Amino acid sequence: MIKFLSALVLTTVFALPSFAQQKASSGTGAELRVLDKVSGQSSNYDLMSGSSMQLGQLTISLRSCRFPEGAPANDAFAYIDVTETQTAQPIFGGWMIASSPALNAMEHSRYDVWVLRCKTS
């Protein structure tokens, strides 16, 4: 009986990662929201994958935007690099998740940046 339960537990544990994996599609770009903490203004920007934009002293680059297959408006996640323009010092580099922006947030004294959704065209 113990061998059976051990085998059942091991089978269940090894099967769990396959449930967590979900097929993702790549978008052509992303819609980002930027909050200027000094002025209190928030603005949305469209950025194509592989392109960059200037925002004050920051350069924001979008490497990739992905979303669950068949649902571009749901749970988008984008790989973003943010650097200081003058010093080229990296401020942020990593995946941001639209549904959980605080999970991997960019720390900056003036700006907050987060992903809203992927663009498909």
PDB file of C-alpha atoms in Angstrom:
ATOM      1  CA  MET A   1       0.000   0.000   0.000  1.00  0.00           C
ATOM      2  CA  ILE A   2       2.860   2.393   0.839  1.00  0.00           C
ATOM      3  CA  LYS A   3       4.514   1.739  -2.529  1.00  0.00           C
ATOM      4  CA  PHE A   4       1.236   2.455  -4.298  1.00  0.00           C
ATOM      5  CA  LEU A   5       0.740   5.744  -2.420  1.00  0.00           C
ATOM      6  CA  SER A   6       4.355   6.759  -3.066  1.00  0.00           C
ATOM      7  CA  ALA A   7       3.940   6.065  -6.772  1.00  0.00           C
ATOM      8  CA  LEU A   8       0.662   7.998  -6.837  1.00  0.00           C
ATOM      9  CA  VAL A   9       2.213  11.012  -5.095  1.00  0.00           C
ATOM     10  CA  LEU A  10       5.256  11.020  -7.394  1.00  0.00           C
ATOM     11  CA  THR A  11       3.069  10.750 -10.489  1.00  0.00           C
ATOM     12  CA  THR A  12       0.945  13.659  -9.310  1.00  0.00           C
ATOM     13  CA  VAL A  13       3.960  15.825  -8.472  1.00  0.00           C
ATOM     14  CA  PHE A  14       5.609  15.246 -11.846  1.00  0.00           C
ATOM     15  CA  ALA A  15       2.346  15.905 -13.700  1.00  0.00           C
ATOM     16  CA  LEU A  16       1.735  19.318 -12.080  1.00  0.00           C
ATOM     17  CA  PRO A  17       4.183  21.341 -14.230  1.00  0.00           C
ATOM     18  CA  SER A  18       2.381  20.263 -17.406  1.00  0.00           C
ATOM     19  CA  PHE A  19      -0.860  21.792 -16.093  1.00  0.00           C
ATOM     20  CA  ALA A  20       0.877  25.102 -15.410  1.00  0.00           C
ATOM     21  CA  GLN A  21       2.228  25.405 -18.936  1.00  0.00           C
ATOM     22  CA  GLN A  22       0.005  27.273 -21.335  1.00  0.00           C
ATOM     23  CA  LYS A  23       0.580  27.928 -25.007  1.00  0.00           C
ATOM     24  CA  ALA A  24       1.386  31.550 -25.747  1.00  0.00           C
ATOM     25  CA  SER A  25       1.263  33.607 -28.927  1.00  0.00           C
ATOM     26  CA  SER A  26       3.529  36.537 -29.711  1.00  0.00           C
ATOM     27  CA  GLY A  27       2.107  39.977 -30.301  1.00  0.00           C
ATOM     28  CA  THR A  28       3.483  42.574 -32.690  1.00  0.00           C
ATOM     29  CA  GLY A  29       3.851  45.071 -29.861  1.00  0.00           C
ATOM     30  CA  ALA A  30       2.410  46.206 -26.551  1.00  0.00           C
ATOM     31  CA  GLU A  31       0.417  49.013 -25.017  1.00  0.00           C
ATOM     32  CA  LEU A  32       2.222  50.461 -22.003  1.00  0.00           C
ATOM     33  CA  ARG A  33       0.956  52.862 -19.366  1.00  0.00           C
ATOM     34  CA  VAL A  34       3.361  55.352 -17.824  1.00  0.00           C
ATOM     35  CA  LEU A  35       2.658  57.345 -14.674  1.00  0.00           C
ATOM     36  CA  ASP A  36       4.668  60.513 -14.090  1.00  0.00           C
ATOM     37  CA  LYS A  37       4.742  60.635 -10.285  1.00  0.00           C
ATOM     38  CA  VAL A  38       5.725  64.323 -10.235  1.00  0.00           C
ATOM     39  CA  SER A  39       2.872  65.663 -12.384  1.00  0.00           C
ATOM     40  CA  GLY A  40       0.387  62.873 -11.641  1.00  0.00           C
ATOM     41  CA  GLN A  41      -0.249  62.411 -15.377  1.00  0.00           C
ATOM     42  CA  SER A  42      -0.635  58.940 -16.847  1.00  0.00           C
ATOM     43  CA  SER A  43      -0.290  58.239 -20.559  1.00  0.00           C
ATOM     44  CA  ASN A  44      -0.601  55.173 -22.763  1.00  0.00           C
ATOM     45  CA  TYR A  45       2.004  54.370 -25.411  1.00  0.00           C
ATOM     46  CA  ASP A  46       2.049  51.793 -28.204  1.00  0.00           C
ATOM     47  CA  LEU A  47       5.453  50.216 -28.703  1.00  0.00           C
ATOM     48  CA  MET A  48       6.328  47.652 -31.362  1.00  0.00           C
ATOM     49  CA  SER A  49       8.404  44.595 -30.449  1.00  0.00           C
ATOM     50  CA  GLY A  50      12.090  45.340 -30.964  1.00  0.00           C
ATOM     51  CA  SER A  51      11.638  49.114 -30.755  1.00  0.00           C
ATOM     52  CA  SER A  52      12.401  51.758 -28.134  1.00  0.00           C
ATOM     53  CA  MET A  53      11.004  55.080 -26.983  1.00  0.00           C
ATOM     54  CA  GLN A  54      12.374  58.049 -25.039  1.00  0.00           C
ATOM     55  CA  LEU A  55      10.570  59.186 -21.914  1.00  0.00           C
ATOM     56  CA  GLY A  56      12.354  62.034 -20.159  1.00  0.00           C
ATOM     57  CA  GLN A  57      15.716  60.597 -19.092  1.00  0.00           C
ATOM     58  CA  LEU A  58      14.623  57.000 -19.745  1.00  0.00           C
ATOM     59  CA  THR A  59      14.781  54.725 -22.760  1.00  0.00           C
ATOM     60  CA  ILE A  60      12.116  52.007 -22.748  1.00  0.00           C
ATOM     61  CA  SER A  61      12.696  49.026 -25.060  1.00  0.00           C
ATOM     62  CA  LEU A  62      10.181  46.282 -25.772  1.00  0.00           C
ATOM     63  CA  ARG A  63      11.781  42.962 -26.640  1.00  0.00           C
ATOM     64  CA  SER A  64       8.669  40.799 -26.802  1.00  0.00           C
ATOM     65  CA  CYS A  65       5.003  40.663 -25.844  1.00  0.00           C
ATOM     66  CA  ARG A  66       3.179  37.363 -25.390  1.00  0.00           C
ATOM     67  CA  PHE A  67      -0.340  36.388 -24.435  1.00  0.00           C
ATOM     68  CA  PRO A  68      -2.317  33.181 -23.851  1.00  0.00           C
ATOM     69  CA  GLU A  69      -3.220  31.621 -27.185  1.00  0.00           C
ATOM     70  CA  GLY A  70      -6.517  32.999 -28.472  1.00  0.00           C
ATOM     71  CA  ALA A  71      -6.831  35.707 -25.789  1.00  0.00           C
ATOM     72  CA  PRO A  72      -4.689  38.781 -26.602  1.00  0.00           C
ATOM     73  CA  ALA A  73      -6.497  40.958 -24.052  1.00  0.00           C
ATOM     74  CA  ASN A  74      -5.922  38.555 -21.153  1.00  0.00           C
ATOM     75  CA  ASP A  75      -2.779  38.132 -19.061  1.00  0.00           C
ATOM     76  CA  ALA A  76      -0.294  39.690 -21.466  1.00  0.00           C
ATOM     77  CA  PHE A  77       3.338  39.538 -20.430  1.00  0.00           C
ATOM     78  CA  ALA A  78       6.091  41.625 -21.982  1.00  0.00           C
ATOM     79  CA  TYR A  79       9.883  41.658 -21.722  1.00  0.00           C
ATOM     80  CA  ILE A  80      10.981  45.249 -21.204  1.00  0.00           C
ATOM     81  CA  ASP A  81      14.355  46.935 -20.732  1.00  0.00           C
ATOM     82  CA  VAL A  82      14.527  50.408 -19.181  1.00  0.00           C
ATOM     83  CA  THR A  83      17.797  52.356 -19.079  1.00  0.00           C
ATOM     84  CA  GLU A  84      18.944  55.844 -18.100  1.00  0.00           C
ATOM     85  CA  THR A  85      19.453  57.654 -21.412  1.00  0.00           C
ATOM     86  CA  GLN A  86      22.596  59.602 -20.504  1.00  0.00           C
ATOM     87  CA  THR A  87      24.463  56.901 -18.574  1.00  0.00           C
ATOM     88  CA  ALA A  88      23.037  53.780 -20.262  1.00  0.00           C
ATOM     89  CA  GLN A  89      22.658  52.381 -16.738  1.00  0.00           C
ATOM     90  CA  PRO A  90      19.983  49.663 -16.600  1.00  0.00           C
ATOM     91  CA  ILE A  91      17.036  50.406 -14.325  1.00  0.00           C
ATOM     92  CA  PHE A  92      14.823  47.450 -15.188  1.00  0.00           C
ATOM     93  CA  GLY A  93      15.057  44.358 -17.330  1.00  0.00           C
ATOM     94  CA  GLY A  94      12.542  41.548 -17.225  1.00  0.00           C
ATOM     95  CA  TRP A  95       9.024  40.300 -17.755  1.00  0.00           C
ATOM     96  CA  MET A  96       6.070  42.438 -16.698  1.00  0.00           C
ATOM     97  CA  ILE A  97       2.678  40.782 -16.351  1.00  0.00           C
ATOM     98  CA  ALA A  98      -0.378  42.891 -17.206  1.00  0.00           C
ATOM     99  CA  SER A  99      -2.663  41.225 -14.669  1.00  0.00           C
ATOM    100  CA  SER A 100      -0.085  41.556 -11.834  1.00  0.00           C
ATOM    101  CA  PRO A 101       2.019  44.692 -12.407  1.00  0.00           C
ATOM    102  CA  ALA A 102       3.386  44.695  -8.843  1.00  0.00           C
ATOM    103  CA  LEU A 103       4.794  41.189  -9.249  1.00  0.00           C
ATOM    104  CA  ASN A 104       7.869  42.481 -11.106  1.00  0.00           C
ATOM    105  CA  ALA A 105       7.654  46.269 -10.860  1.00  0.00           C
ATOM    106  CA  MET A 106      10.110  48.865 -12.112  1.00  0.00           C
ATOM    107  CA  GLU A 107      11.589  50.983  -9.308  1.00  0.00           C
ATOM    108  CA  HIS A 108      12.141  54.592 -10.366  1.00  0.00           C
ATOM    109  CA  SER A 109      11.826  57.873  -8.484  1.00  0.00           C
ATOM    110  CA  ARG A 110       9.756  59.613 -11.170  1.00  0.00           C
ATOM    111  CA  TYR A 111       8.065  57.048 -13.437  1.00  0.00           C
ATOM    112  CA  ASP A 112       5.984  53.913 -13.084  1.00  0.00           C
ATOM    113  CA  VAL A 113       5.708  51.768 -16.220  1.00  0.00           C
ATOM    114  CA  TRP A 114       3.460  48.764 -16.694  1.00  0.00           C
ATOM    115  CA  VAL A 115       2.024  46.616 -19.484  1.00  0.00           C
ATOM    116  CA  LEU A 116      -1.658  46.859 -20.381  1.00  0.00           C
ATOM    117  CA  ARG A 117      -1.979  44.432 -23.300  1.00  0.00           C
ATOM    118  CA  CYS A 118      -0.290  43.000 -26.370  1.00  0.00           C
ATOM    119  CA  LYS A 119      -0.960  44.347 -29.845  1.00  0.00           C
ATOM    120  CA  THR A 120      -1.768  41.847 -32.573  1.00  0.00           C
ATOM    121  CA  SER A 121      -1.717  44.136 -35.613  1.00  0.00           C
TER     122      SER A 121
END
